[in-house]
mmCIF file of C-alpha atoms in Angstrom:
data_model
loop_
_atom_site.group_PDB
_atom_site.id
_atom_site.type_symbol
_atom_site.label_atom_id
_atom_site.label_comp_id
_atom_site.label_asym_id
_atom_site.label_seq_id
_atom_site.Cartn_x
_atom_site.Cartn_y
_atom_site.Cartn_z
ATOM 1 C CA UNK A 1 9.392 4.362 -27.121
ATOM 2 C CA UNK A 2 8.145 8.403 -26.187
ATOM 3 C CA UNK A 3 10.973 11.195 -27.783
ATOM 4 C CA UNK A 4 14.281 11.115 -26.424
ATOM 5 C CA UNK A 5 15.467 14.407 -24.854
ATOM 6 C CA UNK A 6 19.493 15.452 -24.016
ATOM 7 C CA UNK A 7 18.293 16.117 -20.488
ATOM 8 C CA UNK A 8 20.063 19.365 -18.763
ATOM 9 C CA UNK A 9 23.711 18.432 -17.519
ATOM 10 C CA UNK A 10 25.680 19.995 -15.290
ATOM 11 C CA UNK A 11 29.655 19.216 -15.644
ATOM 12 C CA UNK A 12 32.965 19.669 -13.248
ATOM 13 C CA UNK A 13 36.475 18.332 -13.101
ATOM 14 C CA UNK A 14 38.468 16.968 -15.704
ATOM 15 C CA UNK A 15 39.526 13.347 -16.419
ATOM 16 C CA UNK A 16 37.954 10.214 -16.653
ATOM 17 C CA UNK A 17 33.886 10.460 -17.167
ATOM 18 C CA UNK A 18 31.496 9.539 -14.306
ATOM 19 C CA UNK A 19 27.770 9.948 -14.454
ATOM 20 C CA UNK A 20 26.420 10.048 -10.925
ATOM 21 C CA UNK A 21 22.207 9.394 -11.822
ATOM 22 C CA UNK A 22 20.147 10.823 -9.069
ATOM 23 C CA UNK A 23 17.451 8.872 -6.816
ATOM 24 C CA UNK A 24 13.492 10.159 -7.031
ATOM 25 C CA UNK A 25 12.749 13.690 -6.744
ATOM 26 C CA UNK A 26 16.417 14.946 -6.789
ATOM 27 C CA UNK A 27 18.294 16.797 -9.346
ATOM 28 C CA UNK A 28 22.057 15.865 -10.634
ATOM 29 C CA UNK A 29 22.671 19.205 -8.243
ATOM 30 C CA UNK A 30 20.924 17.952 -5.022
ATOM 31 C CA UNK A 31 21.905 14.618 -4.936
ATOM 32 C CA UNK A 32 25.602 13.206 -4.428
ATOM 33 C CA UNK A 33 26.601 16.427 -3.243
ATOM 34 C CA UNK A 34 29.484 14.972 -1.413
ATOM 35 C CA UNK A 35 30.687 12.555 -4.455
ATOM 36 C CA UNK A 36 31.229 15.580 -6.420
ATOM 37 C CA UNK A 37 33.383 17.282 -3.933
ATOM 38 C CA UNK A 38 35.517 13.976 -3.767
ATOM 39 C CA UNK A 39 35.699 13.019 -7.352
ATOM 40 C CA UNK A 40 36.246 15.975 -9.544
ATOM 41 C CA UNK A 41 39.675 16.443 -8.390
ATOM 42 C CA UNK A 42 40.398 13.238 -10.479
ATOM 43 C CA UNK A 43 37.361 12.663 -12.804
ATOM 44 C CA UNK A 44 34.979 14.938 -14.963
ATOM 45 C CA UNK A 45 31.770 14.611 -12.812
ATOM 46 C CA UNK A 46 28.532 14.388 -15.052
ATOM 47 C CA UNK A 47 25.372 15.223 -13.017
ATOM 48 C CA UNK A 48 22.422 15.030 -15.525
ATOM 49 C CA UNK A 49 18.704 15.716 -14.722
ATOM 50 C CA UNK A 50 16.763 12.720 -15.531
ATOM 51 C CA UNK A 51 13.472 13.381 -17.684
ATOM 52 C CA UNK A 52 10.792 14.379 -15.495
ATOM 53 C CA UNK A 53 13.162 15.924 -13.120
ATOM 54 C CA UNK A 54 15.113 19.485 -12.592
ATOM 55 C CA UNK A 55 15.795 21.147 -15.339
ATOM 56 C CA UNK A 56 14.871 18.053 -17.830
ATOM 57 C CA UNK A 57 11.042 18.575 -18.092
ATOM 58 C CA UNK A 58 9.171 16.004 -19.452
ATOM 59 C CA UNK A 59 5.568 14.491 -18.909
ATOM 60 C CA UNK A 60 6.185 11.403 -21.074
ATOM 61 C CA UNK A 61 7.278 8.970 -17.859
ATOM 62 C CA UNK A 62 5.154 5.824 -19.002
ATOM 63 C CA UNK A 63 8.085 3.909 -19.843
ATOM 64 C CA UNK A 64 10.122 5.828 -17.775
ATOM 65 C CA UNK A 65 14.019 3.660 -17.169
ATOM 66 C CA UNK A 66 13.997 2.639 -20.993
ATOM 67 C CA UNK A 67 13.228 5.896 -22.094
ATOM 68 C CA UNK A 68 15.911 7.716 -19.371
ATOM 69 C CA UNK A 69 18.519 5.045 -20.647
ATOM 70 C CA UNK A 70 18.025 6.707 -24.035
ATOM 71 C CA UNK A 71 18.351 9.984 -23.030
ATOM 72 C CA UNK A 72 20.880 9.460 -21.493
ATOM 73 C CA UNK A 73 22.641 8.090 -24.224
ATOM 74 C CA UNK A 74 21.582 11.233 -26.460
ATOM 75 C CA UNK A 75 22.976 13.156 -23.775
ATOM 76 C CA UNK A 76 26.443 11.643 -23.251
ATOM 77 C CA UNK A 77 26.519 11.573 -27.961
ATOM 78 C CA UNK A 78 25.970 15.464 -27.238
ATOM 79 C CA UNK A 79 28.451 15.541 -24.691
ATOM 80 C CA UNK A 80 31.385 13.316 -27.674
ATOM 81 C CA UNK A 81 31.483 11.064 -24.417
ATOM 82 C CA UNK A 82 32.251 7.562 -25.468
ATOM 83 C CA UNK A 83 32.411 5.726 -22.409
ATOM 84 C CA UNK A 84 32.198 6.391 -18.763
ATOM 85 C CA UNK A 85 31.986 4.929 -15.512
ATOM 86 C CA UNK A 86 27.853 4.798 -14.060
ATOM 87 C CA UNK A 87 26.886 5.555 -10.479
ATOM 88 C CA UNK A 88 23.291 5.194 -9.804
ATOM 89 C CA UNK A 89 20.812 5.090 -6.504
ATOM 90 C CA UNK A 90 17.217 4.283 -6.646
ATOM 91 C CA UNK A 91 15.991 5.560 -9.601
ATOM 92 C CA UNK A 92 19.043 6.527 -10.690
ATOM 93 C CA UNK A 93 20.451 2.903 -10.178
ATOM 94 C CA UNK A 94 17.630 1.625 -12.355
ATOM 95 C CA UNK A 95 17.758 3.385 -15.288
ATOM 96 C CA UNK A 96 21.864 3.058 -14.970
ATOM 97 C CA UNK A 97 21.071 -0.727 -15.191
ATOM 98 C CA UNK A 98 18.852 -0.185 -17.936
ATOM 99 C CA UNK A 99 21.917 1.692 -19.672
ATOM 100 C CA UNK A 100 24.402 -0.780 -19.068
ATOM 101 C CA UNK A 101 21.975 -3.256 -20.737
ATOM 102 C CA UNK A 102 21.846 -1.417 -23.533
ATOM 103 C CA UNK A 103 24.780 0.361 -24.393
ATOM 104 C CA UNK A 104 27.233 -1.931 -22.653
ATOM 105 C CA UNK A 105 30.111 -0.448 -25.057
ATOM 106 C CA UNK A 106 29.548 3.047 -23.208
ATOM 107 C CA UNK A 107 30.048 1.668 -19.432
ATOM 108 C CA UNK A 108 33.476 0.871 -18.484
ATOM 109 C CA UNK A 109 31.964 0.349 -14.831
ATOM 110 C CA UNK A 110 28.593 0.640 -13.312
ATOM 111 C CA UNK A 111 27.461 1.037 -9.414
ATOM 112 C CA UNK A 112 24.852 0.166 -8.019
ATOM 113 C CA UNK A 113 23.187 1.114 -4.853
ATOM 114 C CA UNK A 114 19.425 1.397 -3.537
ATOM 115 C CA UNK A 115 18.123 -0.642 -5.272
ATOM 116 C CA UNK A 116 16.457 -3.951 -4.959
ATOM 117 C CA UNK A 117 17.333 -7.469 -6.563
ATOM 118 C CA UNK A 118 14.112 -9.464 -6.568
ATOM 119 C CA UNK A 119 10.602 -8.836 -6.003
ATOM 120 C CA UNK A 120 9.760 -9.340 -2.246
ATOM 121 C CA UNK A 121 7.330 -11.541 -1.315
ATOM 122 C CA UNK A 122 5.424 -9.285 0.148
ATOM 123 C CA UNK A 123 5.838 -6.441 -2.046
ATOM 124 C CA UNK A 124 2.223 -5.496 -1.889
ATOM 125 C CA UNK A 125 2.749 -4.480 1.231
ATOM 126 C CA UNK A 126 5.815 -2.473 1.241
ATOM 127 C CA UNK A 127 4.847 -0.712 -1.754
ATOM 128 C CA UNK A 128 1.317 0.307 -0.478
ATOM 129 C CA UNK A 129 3.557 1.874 2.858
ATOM 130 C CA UNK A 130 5.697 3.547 0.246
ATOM 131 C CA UNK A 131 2.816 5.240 -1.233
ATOM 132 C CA UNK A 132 1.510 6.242 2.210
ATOM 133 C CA UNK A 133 4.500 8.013 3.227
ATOM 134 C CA UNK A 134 4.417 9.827 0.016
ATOM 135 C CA UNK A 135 1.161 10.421 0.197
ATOM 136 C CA UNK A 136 1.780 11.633 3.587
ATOM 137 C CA UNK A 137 4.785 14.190 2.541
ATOM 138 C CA UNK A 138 2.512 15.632 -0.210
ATOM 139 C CA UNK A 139 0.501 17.061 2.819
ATOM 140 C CA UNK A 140 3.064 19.133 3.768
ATOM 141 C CA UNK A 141 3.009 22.404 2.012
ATOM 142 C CA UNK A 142 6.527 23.629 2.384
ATOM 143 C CA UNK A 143 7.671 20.118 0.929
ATOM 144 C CA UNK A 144 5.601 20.901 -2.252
ATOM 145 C CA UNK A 145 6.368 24.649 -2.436
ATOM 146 C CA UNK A 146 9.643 23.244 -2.585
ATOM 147 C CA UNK A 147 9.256 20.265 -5.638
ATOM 148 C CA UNK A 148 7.660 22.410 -6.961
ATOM 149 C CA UNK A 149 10.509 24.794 -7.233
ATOM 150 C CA UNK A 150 13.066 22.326 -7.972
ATOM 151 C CA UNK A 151 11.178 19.913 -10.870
ATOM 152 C CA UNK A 152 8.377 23.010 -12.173
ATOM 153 C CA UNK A 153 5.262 20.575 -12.363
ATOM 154 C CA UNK A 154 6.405 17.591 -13.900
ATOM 155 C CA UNK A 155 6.990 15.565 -10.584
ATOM 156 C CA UNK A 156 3.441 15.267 -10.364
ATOM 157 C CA UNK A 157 3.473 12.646 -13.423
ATOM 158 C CA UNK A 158 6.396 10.991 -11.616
ATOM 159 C CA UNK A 159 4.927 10.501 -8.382
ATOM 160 C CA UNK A 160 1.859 8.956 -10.079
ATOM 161 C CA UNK A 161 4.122 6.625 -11.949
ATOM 162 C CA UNK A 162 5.456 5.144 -8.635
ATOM 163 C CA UNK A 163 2.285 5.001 -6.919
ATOM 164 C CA UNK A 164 1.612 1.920 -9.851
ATOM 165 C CA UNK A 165 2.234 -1.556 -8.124
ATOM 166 C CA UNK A 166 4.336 -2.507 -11.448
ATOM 167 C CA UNK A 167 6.314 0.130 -11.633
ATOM 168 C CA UNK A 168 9.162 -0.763 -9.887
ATOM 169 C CA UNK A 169 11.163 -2.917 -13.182
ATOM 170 C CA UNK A 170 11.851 -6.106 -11.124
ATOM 171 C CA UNK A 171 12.144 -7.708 -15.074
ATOM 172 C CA UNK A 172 15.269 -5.803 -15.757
ATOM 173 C CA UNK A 173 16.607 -5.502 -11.517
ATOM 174 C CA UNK A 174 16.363 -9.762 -11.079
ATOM 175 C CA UNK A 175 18.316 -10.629 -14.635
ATOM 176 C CA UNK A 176 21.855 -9.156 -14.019
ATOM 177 C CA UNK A 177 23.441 -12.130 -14.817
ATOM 178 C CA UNK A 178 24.457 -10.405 -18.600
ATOM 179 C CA UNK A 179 26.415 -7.656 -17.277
ATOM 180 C CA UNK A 180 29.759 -7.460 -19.384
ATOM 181 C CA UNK A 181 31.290 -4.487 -16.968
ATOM 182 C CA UNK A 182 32.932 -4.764 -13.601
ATOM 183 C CA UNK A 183 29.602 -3.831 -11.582
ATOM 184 C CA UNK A 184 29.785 -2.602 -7.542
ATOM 185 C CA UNK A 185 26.611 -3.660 -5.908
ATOM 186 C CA UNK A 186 26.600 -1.313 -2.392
ATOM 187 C CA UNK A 187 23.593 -1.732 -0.203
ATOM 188 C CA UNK A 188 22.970 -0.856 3.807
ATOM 189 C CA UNK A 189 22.606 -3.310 6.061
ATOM 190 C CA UNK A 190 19.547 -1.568 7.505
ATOM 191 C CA UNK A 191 17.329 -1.865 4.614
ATOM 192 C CA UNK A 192 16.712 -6.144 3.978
ATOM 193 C CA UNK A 193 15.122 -6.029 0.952
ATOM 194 C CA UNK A 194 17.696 -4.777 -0.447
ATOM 195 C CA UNK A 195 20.700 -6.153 1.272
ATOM 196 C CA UNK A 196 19.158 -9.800 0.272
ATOM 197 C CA UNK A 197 20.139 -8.733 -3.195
ATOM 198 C CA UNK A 198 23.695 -9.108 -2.002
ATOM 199 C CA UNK A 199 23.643 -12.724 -1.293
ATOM 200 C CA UNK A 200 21.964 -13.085 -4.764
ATOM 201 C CA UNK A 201 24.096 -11.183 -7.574
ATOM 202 C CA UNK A 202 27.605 -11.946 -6.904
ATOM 203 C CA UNK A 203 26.247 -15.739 -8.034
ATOM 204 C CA UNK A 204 25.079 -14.608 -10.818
ATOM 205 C CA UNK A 205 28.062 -12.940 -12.568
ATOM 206 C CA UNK A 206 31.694 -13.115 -11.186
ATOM 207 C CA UNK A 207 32.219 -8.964 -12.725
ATOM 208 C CA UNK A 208 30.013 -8.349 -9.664
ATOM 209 C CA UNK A 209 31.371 -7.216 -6.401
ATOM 210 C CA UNK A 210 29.317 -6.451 -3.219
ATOM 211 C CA UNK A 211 29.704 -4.186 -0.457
ATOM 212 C CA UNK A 212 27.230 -3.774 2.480
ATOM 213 C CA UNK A 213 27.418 -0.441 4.404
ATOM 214 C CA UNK A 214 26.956 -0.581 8.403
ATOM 215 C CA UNK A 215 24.659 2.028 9.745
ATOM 216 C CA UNK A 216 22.324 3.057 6.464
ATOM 217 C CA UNK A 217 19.626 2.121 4.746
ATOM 218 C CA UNK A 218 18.112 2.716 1.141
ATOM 219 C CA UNK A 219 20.567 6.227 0.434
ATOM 220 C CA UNK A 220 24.189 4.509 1.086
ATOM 221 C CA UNK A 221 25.660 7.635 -0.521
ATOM 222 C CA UNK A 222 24.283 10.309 2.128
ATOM 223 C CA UNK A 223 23.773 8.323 5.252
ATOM 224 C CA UNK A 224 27.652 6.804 4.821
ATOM 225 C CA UNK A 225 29.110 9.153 2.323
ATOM 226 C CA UNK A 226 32.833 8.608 3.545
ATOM 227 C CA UNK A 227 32.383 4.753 3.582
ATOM 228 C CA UNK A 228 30.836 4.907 0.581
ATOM 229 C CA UNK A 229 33.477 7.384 -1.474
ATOM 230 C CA UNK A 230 36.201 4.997 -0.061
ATOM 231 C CA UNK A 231 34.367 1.782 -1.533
ATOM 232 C CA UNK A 232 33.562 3.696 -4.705
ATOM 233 C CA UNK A 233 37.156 5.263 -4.763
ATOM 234 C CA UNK A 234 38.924 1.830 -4.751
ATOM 235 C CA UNK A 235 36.647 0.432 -7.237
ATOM 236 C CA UNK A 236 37.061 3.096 -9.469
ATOM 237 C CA UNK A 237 40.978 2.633 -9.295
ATOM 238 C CA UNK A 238 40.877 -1.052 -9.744
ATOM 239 C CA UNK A 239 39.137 -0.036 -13.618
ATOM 240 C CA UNK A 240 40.248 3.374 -14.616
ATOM 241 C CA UNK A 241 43.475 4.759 -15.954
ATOM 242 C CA UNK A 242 43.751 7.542 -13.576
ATOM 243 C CA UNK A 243 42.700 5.524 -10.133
ATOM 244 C CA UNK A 244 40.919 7.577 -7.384
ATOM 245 C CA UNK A 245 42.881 8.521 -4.619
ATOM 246 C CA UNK A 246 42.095 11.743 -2.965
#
């Protein structure tokens, strides 16, 4: 395991914690955007930086959701927050699983979305298109005038790290079976390797619930942000003391 950083945090609202965990190339300020606005009325919204990322420079990503799940923990000691309820998408959904695995005693709920459940078949091939349309974004100056802005240099490193075939951590995405916390599992319909995963998990665990968006894809949050904050919103009531209702 690399050092473990408290990664920068931004912090709003008051109430129960929630830790909203960013997808790739986003910051806790540039991503869920429209979660914040809804929750923080009722909850104290916790938008870190993961390592590598914003404010929360690092160019130690080689075991990159492990190593995030610690910071994160370091973060939330710093923060004399004992438990809290975990959104993640992408990126941010894997190292949120990672977390929950870990430190199940500091998750009273986890929720999931863009992520996928089991390796595809063909992954290969999807993840050699990935990497072209990256590759094909880095071409674009403005784009990386504007990373570069946002993340200073070390989203170089991270971009790298996903252009590996095994980086993706289908070890810890296909074993969710151990979950102890009620867990949300949102994907869009529009994106089937991911929506597969939600004919697969709720077997695995009965804490699991599933939702599958209409009309979005990989980024449930932003494409379907009302459908998802209701979705969230009753989840969150079902488990918390305050409930969610805006």
């Amino acid at each position: 395991m690399g050092e473990i950083y408290v990664i920068h945090t931004e912090v709003f609202g008051d109430g129960e914690p929630i830790v909203f965990l960013h997808t790739g190339l986003q910051t806790g300020m540039t991503d869920f955007e429209e979660q914040r606005e809804y929750f923080q009325s009722k909850f104290r919204v916790i938008l870190p930086d993961l390592r590598g990322h914003g404010k929360s420079a690092s160019r130690e990503l080689s075991n990159y959701y492990e190593d995030s799940a610690f910071d994160l923990k370091e973060t939330l000691d710093h923060l004399e927050v004992e438990s809290v309820h975990i959104v993640g998408c992408s990126i941010g959904a894997l190292v949120g699983g990672v977390f929950a695995k870990r430190f199940p005693e500091k998750v009273k709920t986890l929720t999931l979305s863009g992520m996928m459940a089991e390796k595809p078949a063909n992954w290969s091939e999807i993840h050699r298109n990935m990497v072209e349309q990256q590759n094909s974004l880095l071409k674009n100056k403005q784009v990386v005038a504007y990373l570069d802005q946002l993340h200073g240099d070390d989203w170089r490193e991270f971009i790298h790290l996903s252009a590996e075939e095994d980086s993706y951590p289908f070890e810890e995405t296909s074993d969710l079976g151990g979950l102890k916390m009620p867990t949300l599992f949102m994907v869009g319909e529009e994106n089937p390797n991911e929506a597969k995963g939600a004919g697969i998990v709720p077997l695995l665990n009965k804490q699991i619930h599933v939702s599958v968006i209409p009309f979005a894809g990989h980024l449930v949050h932003s494409e379907q942000p009302e459908v998802y904050n209701q979705i969230l919103s009753g989840f969150l009531k079902k488990y918390s003391v305050v409930g969610a209702d805006n």
